[in-house]
Short mmCIF file of N, CA and C in Angstrom, two decimals:
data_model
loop_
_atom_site.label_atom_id
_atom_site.label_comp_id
_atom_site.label_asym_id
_atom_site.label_seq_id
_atom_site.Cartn_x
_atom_site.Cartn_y
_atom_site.Cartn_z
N UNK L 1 108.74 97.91 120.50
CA UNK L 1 107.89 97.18 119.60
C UNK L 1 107.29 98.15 118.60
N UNK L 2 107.22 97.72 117.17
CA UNK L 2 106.44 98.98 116.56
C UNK L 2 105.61 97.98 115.64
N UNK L 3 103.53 98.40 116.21
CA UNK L 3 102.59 97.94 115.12
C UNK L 3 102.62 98.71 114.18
N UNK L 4 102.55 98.13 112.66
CA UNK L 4 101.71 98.25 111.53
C UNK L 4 100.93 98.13 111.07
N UNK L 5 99.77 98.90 110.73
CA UNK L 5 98.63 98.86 110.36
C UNK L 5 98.08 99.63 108.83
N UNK L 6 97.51 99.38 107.98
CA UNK L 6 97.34 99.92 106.92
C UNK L 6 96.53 101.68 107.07
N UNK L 7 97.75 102.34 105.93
CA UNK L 7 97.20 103.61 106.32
C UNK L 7 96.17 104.42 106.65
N UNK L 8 95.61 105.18 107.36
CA UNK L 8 94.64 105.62 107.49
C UNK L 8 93.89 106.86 106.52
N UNK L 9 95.13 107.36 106.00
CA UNK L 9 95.02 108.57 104.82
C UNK L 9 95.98 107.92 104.11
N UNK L 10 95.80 108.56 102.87
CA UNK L 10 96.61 108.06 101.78
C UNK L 10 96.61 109.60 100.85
N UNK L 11 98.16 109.97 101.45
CA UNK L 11 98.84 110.97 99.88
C UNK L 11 98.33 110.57 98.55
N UNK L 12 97.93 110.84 97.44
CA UNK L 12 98.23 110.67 96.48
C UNK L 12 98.99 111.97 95.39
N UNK L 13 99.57 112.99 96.04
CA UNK L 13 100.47 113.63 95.19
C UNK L 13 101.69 113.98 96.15
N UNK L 14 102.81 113.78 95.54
CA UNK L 14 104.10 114.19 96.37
C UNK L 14 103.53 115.74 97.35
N UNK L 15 103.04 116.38 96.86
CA UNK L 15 102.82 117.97 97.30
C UNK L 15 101.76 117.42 98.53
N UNK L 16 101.20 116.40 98.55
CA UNK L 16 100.52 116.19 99.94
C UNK L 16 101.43 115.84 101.21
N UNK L 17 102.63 115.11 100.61
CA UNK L 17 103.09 114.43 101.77
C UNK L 17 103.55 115.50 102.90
N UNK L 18 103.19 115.28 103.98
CA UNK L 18 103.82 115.94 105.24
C UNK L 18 104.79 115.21 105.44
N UNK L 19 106.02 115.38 105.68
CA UNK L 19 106.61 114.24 106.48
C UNK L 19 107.06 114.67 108.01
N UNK L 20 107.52 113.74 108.43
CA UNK L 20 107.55 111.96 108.43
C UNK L 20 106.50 111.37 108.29
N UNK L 21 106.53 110.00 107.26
CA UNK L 21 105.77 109.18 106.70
C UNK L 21 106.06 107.90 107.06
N UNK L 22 105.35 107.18 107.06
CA UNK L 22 105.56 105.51 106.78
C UNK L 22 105.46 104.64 105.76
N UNK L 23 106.38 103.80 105.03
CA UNK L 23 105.94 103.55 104.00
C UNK L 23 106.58 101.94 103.87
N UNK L 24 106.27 100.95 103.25
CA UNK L 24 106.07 99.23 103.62
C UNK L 24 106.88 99.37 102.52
N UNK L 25 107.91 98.80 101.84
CA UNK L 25 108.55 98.45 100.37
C UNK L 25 107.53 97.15 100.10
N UNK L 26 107.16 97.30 98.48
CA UNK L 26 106.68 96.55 98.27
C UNK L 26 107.74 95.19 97.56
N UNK L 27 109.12 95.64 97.44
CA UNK L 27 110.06 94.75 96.64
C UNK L 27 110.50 94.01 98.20
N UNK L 28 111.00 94.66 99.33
CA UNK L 28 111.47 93.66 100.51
C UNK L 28 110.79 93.65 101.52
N UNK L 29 109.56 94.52 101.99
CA UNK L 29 108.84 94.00 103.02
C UNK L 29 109.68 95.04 104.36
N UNK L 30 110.66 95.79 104.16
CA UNK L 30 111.21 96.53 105.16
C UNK L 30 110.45 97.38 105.22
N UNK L 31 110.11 98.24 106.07
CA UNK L 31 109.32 99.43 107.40
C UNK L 31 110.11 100.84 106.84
N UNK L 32 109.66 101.60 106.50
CA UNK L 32 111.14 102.80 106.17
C UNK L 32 110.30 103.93 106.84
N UNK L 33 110.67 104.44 107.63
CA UNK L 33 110.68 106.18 108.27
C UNK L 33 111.01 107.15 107.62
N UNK L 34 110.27 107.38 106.72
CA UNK L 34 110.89 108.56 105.78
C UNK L 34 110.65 109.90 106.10
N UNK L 35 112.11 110.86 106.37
CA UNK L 35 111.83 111.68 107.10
C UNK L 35 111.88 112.87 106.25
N UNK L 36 112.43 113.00 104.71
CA UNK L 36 111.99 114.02 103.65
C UNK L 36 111.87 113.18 102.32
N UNK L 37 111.90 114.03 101.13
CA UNK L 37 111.65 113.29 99.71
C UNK L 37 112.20 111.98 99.74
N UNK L 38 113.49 112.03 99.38
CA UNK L 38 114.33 110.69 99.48
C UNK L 38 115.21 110.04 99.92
N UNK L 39 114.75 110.73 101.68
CA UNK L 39 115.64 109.74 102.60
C UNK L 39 115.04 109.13 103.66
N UNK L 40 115.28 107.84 104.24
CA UNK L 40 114.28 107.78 105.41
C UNK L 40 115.93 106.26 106.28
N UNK L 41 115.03 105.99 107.50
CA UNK L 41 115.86 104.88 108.08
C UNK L 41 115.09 103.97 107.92
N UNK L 42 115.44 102.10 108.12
CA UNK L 42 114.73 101.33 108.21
C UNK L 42 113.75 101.39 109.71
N UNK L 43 113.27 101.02 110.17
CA UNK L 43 112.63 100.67 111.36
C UNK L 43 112.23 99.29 111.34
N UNK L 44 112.18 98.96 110.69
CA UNK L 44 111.67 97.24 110.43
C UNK L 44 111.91 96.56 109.74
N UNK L 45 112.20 94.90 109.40
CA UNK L 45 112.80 94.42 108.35
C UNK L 45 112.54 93.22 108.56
N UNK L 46 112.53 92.77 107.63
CA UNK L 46 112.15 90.89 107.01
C UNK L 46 113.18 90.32 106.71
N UNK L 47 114.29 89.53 108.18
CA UNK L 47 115.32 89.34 108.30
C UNK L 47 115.34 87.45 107.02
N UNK L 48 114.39 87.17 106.86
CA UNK L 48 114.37 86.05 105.92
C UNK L 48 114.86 86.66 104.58
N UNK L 49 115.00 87.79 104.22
CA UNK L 49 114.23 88.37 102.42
C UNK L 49 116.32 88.81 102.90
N UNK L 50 116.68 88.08 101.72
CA UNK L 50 118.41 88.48 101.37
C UNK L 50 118.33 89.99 101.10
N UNK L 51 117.18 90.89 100.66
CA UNK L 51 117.81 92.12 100.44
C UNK L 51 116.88 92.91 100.87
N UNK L 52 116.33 92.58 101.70
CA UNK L 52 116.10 93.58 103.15
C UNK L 52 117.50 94.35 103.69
N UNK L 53 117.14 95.65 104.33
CA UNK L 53 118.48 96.02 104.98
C UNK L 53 118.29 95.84 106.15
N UNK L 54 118.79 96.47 107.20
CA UNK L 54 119.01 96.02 108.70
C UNK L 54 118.29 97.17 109.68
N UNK L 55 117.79 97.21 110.26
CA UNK L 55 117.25 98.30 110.92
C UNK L 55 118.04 98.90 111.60
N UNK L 56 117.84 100.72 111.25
CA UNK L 56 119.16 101.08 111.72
C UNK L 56 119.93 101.75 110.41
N UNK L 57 119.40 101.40 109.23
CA UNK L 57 120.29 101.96 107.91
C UNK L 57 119.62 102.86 107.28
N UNK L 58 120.08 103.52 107.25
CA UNK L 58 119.67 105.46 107.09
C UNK L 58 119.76 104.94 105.29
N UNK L 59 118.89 105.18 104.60
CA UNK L 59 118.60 105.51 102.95
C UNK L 59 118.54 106.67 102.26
N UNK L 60 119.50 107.35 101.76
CA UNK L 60 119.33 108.31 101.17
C UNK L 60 119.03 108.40 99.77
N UNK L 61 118.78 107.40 99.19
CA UNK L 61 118.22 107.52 97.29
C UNK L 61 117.15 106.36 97.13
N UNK L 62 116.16 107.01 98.14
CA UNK L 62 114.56 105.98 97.87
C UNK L 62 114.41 106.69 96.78
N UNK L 63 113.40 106.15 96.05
CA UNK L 63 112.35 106.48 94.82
C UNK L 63 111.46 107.29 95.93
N UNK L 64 110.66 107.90 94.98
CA UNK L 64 109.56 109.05 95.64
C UNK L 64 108.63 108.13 96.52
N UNK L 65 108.72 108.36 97.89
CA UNK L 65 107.54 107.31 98.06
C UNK L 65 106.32 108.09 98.15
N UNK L 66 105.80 108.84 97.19
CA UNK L 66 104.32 108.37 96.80
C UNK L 66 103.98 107.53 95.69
N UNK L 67 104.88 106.60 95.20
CA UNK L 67 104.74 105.61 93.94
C UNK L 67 104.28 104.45 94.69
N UNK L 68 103.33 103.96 93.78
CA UNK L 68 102.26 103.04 94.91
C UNK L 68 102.73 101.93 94.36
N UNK L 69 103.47 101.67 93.04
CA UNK L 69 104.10 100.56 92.56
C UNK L 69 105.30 100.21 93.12
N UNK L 70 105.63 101.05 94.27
CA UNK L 70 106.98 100.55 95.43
C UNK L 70 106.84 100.66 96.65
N UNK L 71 105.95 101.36 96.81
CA UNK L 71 105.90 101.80 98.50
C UNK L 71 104.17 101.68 98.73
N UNK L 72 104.12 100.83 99.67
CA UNK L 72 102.62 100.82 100.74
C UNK L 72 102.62 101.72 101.78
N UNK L 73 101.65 102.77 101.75
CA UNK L 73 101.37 103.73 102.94
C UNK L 73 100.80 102.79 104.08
N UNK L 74 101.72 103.24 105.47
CA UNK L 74 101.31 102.07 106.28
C UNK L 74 101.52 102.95 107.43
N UNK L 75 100.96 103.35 108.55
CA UNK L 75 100.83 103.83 110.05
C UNK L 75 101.64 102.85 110.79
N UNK L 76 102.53 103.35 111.53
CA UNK L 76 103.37 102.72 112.33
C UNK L 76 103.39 103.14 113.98
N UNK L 77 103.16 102.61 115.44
CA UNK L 77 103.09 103.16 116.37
C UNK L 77 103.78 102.69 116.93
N UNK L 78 105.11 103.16 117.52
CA UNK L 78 106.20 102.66 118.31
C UNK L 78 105.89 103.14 119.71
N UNK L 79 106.66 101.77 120.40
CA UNK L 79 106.33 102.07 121.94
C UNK L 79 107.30 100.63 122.92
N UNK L 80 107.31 100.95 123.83
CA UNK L 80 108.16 99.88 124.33
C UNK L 80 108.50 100.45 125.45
#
C-alpha cells in the first residue's frame, strides 16, 4: 500500500533536490519515484485518466521536477 500526503518540505531550486523524491503529475495524477534529474518509475496511477502510465514504467525524459506547473511535491510511505 503506499499513502500520500502533501509535502512536508518543499525544494524550490533544482540544486536543493536530494533525491529520491516524490512528485504527483499535475497533467495525470500518476505517483512518480524520481530517482535522479529526469528519470523516475511510476508507483501509482489513476487507472481511469487514458494517459496515466502503469505502475511499474521506468521514465526517463520527465521535465525537471522542481517545476511546480507539472509536478506536486508529495511524501509517499510504502508498506505492506
Amino acid at each position: 500500500m503506499i499513502e500520500v500526503t502533501k509535502a512536508k518540505k518543499v525544494e524550490t531550486k533544482a540544486s536543493e533536490i536530494s533525491y529520491p523524491v516524490v512528485r504527483k503529475s499535475k497533467v495525470t495524477g500518476d505517483i512518480i519515484l524520481v530517482y535522479e534529474e529526469n528519470s523516475g518509475v511510476v508507483i501509482k496511477s489513476d487507472i481511469s485518466n487514458p494517459y496515466s502510465d502503469h505502475v511499474g514504467t521506468v521514465l526517463e525524459n520527465l521535465t525537471f521536477p522542481e517545476r511546480k506547473d507539472v509536478w506536486e511535491p508529495v511524501d509517499a510511505h510504502i508498506y505492506g
